[in-house]
Structure formats: C-alpha cells, structure tokens
PDB file of C-alpha atoms in Angstrom:
ATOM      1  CA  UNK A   1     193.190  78.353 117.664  1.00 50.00           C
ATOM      2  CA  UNK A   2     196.802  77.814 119.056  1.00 54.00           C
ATOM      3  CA  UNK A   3     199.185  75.356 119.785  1.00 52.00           C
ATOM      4  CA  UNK A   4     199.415  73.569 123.053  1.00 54.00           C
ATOM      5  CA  UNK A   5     202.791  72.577 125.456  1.00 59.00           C
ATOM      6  CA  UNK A   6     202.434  68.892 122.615  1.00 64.00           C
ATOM      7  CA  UNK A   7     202.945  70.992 119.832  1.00 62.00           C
ATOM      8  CA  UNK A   8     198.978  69.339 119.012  1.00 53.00           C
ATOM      9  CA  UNK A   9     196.179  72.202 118.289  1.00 49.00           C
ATOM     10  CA  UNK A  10     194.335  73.711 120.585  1.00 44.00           C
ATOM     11  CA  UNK A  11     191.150  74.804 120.413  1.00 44.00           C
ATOM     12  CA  UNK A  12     189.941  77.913 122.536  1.00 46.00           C
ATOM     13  CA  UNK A  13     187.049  77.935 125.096  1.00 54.00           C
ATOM     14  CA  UNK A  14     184.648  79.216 127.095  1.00 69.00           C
ATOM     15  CA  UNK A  15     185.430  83.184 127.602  1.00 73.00           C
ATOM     16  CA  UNK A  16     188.809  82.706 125.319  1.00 82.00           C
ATOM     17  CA  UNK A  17     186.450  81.594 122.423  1.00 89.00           C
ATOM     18  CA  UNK A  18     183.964  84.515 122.936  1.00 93.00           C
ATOM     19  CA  UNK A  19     186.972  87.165 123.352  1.00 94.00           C
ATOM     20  CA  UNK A  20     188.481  85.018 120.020  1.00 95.00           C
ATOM     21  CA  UNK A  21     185.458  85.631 117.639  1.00 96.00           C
ATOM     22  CA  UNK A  22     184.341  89.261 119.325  1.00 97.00           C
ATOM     23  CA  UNK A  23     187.997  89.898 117.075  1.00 96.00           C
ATOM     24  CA  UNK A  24     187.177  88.176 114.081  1.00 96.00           C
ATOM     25  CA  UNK A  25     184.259  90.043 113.337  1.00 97.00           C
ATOM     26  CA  UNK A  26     186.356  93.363 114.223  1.00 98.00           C
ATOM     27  CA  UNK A  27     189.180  92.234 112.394  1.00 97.00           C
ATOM     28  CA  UNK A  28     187.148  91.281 109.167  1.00 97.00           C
ATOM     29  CA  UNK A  29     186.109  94.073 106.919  1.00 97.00           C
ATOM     30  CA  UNK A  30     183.194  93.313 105.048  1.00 97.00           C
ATOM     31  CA  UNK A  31     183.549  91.861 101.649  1.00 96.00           C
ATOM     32  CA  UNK A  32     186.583  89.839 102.781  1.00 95.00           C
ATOM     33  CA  UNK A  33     185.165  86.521 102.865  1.00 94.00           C
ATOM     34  CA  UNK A  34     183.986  85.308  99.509  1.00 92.00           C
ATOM     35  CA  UNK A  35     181.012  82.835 100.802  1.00 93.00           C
ATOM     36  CA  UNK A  36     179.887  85.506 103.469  1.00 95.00           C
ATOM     37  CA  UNK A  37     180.425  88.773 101.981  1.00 95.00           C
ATOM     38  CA  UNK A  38     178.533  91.221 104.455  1.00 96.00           C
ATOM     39  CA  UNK A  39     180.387  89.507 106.852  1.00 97.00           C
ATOM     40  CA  UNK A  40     182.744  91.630 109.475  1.00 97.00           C
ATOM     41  CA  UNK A  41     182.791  95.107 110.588  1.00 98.00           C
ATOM     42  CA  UNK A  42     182.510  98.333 108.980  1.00 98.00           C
ATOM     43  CA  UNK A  43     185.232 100.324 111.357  1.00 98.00           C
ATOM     44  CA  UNK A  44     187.309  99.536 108.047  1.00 96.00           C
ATOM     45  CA  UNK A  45     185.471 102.355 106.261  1.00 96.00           C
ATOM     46  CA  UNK A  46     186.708 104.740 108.533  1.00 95.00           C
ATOM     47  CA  UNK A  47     190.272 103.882 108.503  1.00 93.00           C
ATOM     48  CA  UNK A  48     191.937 106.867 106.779  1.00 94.00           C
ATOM     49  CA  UNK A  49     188.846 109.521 108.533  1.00 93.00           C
ATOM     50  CA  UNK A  50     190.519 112.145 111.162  1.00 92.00           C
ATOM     51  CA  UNK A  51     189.586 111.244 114.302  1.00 92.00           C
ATOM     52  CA  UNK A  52     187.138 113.578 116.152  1.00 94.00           C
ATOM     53  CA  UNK A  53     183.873 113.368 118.164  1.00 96.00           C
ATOM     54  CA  UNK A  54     182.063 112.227 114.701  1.00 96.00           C
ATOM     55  CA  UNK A  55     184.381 109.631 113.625  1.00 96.00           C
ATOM     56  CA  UNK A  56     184.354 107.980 117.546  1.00 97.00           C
ATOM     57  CA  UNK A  57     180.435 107.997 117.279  1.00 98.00           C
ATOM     58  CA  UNK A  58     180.347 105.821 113.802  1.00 98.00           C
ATOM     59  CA  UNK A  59     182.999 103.274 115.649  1.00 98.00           C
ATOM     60  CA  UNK A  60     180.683 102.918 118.275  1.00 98.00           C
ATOM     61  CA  UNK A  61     177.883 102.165 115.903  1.00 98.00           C
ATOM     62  CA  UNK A  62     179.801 100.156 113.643  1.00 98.00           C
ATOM     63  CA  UNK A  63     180.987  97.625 116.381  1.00 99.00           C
ATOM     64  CA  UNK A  64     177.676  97.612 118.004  1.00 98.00           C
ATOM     65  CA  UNK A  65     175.593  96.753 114.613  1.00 98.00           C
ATOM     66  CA  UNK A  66     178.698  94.046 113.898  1.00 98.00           C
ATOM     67  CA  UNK A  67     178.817  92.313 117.404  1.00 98.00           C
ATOM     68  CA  UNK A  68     174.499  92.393 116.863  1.00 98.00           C
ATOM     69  CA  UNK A  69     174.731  90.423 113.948  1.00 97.00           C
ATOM     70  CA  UNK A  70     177.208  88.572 113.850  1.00 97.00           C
ATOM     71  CA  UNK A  71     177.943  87.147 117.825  1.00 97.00           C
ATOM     72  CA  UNK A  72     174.503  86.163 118.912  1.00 96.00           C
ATOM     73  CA  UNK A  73     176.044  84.780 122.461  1.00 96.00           C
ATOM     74  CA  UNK A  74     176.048  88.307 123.829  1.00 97.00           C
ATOM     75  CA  UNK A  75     174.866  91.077 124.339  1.00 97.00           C
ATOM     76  CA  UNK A  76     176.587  94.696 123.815  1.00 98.00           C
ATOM     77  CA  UNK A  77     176.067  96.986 126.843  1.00 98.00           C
ATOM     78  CA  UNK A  78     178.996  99.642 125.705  1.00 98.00           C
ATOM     79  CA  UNK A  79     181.277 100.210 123.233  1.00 98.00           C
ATOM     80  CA  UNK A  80     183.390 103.029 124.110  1.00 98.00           C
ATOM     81  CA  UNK A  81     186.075 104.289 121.654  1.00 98.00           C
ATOM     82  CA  UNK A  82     189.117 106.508 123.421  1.00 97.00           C
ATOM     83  CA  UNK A  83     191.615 108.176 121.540  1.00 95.00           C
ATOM     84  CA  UNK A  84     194.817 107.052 122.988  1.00 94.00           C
ATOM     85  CA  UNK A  85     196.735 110.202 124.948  1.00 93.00           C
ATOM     86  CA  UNK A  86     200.051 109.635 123.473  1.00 94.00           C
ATOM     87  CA  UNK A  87     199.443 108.111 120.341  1.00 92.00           C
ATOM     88  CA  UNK A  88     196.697 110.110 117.812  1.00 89.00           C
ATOM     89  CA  UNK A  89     196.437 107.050 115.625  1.00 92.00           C
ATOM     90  CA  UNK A  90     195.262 105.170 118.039  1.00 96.00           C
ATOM     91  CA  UNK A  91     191.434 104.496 118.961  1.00 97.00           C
ATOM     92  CA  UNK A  92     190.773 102.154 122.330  1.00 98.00           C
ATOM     93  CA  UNK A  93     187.698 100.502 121.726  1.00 98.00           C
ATOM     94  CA  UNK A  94     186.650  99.606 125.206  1.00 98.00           C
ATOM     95  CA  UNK A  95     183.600  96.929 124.636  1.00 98.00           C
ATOM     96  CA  UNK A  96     181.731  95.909 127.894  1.00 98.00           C
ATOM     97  CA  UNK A  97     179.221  93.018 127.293  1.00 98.00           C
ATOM     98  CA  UNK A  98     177.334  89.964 128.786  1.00 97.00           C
ATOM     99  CA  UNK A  99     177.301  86.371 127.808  1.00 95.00           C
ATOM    100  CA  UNK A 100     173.936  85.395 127.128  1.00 95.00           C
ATOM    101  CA  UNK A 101     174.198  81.947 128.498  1.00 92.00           C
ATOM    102  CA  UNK A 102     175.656  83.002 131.932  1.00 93.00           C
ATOM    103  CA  UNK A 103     174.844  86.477 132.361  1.00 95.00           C
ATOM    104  CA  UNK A 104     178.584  86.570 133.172  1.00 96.00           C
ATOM    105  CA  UNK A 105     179.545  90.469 132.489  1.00 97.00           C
ATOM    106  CA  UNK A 106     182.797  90.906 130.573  1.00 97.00           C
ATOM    107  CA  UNK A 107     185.091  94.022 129.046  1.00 96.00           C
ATOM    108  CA  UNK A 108     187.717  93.859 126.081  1.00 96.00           C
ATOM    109  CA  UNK A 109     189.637  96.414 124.901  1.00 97.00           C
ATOM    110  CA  UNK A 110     190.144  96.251 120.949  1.00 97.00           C
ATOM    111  CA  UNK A 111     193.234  98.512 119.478  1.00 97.00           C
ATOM    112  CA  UNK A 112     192.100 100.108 116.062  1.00 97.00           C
ATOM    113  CA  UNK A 113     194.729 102.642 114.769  1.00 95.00           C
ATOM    114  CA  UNK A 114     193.360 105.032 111.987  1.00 94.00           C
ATOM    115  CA  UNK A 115     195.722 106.621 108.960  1.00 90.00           C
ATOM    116  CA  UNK A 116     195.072 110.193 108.973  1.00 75.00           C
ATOM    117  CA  UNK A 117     195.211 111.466 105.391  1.00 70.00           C
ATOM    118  CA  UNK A 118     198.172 114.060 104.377  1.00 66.00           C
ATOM    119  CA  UNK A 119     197.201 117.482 103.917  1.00 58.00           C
ATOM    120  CA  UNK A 120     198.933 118.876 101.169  1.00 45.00           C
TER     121      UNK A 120
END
C-alpha cells in the first residue's frame, strides 16, 4: 500500500502485489501476529548465528518452507542466499520464482543482515 500523485491510497498490483507479500512473509517472524501465530518466516531464528555454509543452507530452507505456505500464487524455483563481499552482515537472498497464474518467471533479491554474536 502507498500513496498516489492525489495524496488518495493506492493499492499495489499485479507483480508489485506478489513482490509486496513475498516481503511480508520474510519480514514477519513467526509469532508476531496474534490471530495467525505460525505466520511468517523463520530466517528470524537465525539472526544472531555466524554466517557460514550451514547457516546459508537453513535460510534457504526457511524461505522456501515460508513462501510454500504462506504465498500459494507461486512457485519457488531458487532461493539463493549470498553473503555480501563487502559487508559480512549482510546475506542476499536471491529468490527466483514463477507466478502460478501466468507462468511469468520472476527474481527478487531480499536483504537480510545477521548480528554476529561478540566473542568475549
């Protein structure tokens, strides 16, 4: 949802809607939302995890099992997360997917940075 050039609300569509709610399920950690509690994705577990080979592979499954259940209009054909060159926080998590209805193939790229834990 945003605001148009009338200052009225305006509602997404199409691609923009399926790009919208592909990051409210990543954005939403489950347990969030009181009347749908299993709701969201479970990348939010990992957030303070180092990143490594192991913690890339439970993103991957984590966003696949979350798009599965909760965005029936596609279907997942990647989910590829990168650990950004310059920045160790940050995870890339390149998504590729088709739209059910269309067979239209699409990509998004979702930015999930991590908090590594201090070693003391």
């Amino acid at each position: 949802m945003s605001v148009d050039h009338t200052g009225s609300i305006a509602l997404t569509s199409g691609a923009q809607d399926l790009d919208h709610s592909i990051h409210v399920v990543l954005l939403t950690a489950p347990g969030e939302r009181l009347m749908r509690p299993q709701f969201g994705c479970r990348i939010w577990d990992l957030l303070f995890e180092p990143v490594n080979a192991n913690l890339l592979g439970l993103i991957s499954q984590a966003v696949r099992d979350a798009l599965a259940q909760w965005e029936p209009r596609i279907a997942v054909e990647d989910v590829r997360p990168v650990q950004d060159a310059k920045d160790s926080s940050l995870v890339r998590i390149e998504i590729t997917y088709r739209v059910k209805a269309t067979n239209d193939r699409r990509n998004l790229v979702y930015p999930f940075y991590v908090i590594p834990r201090e070693d003391s």
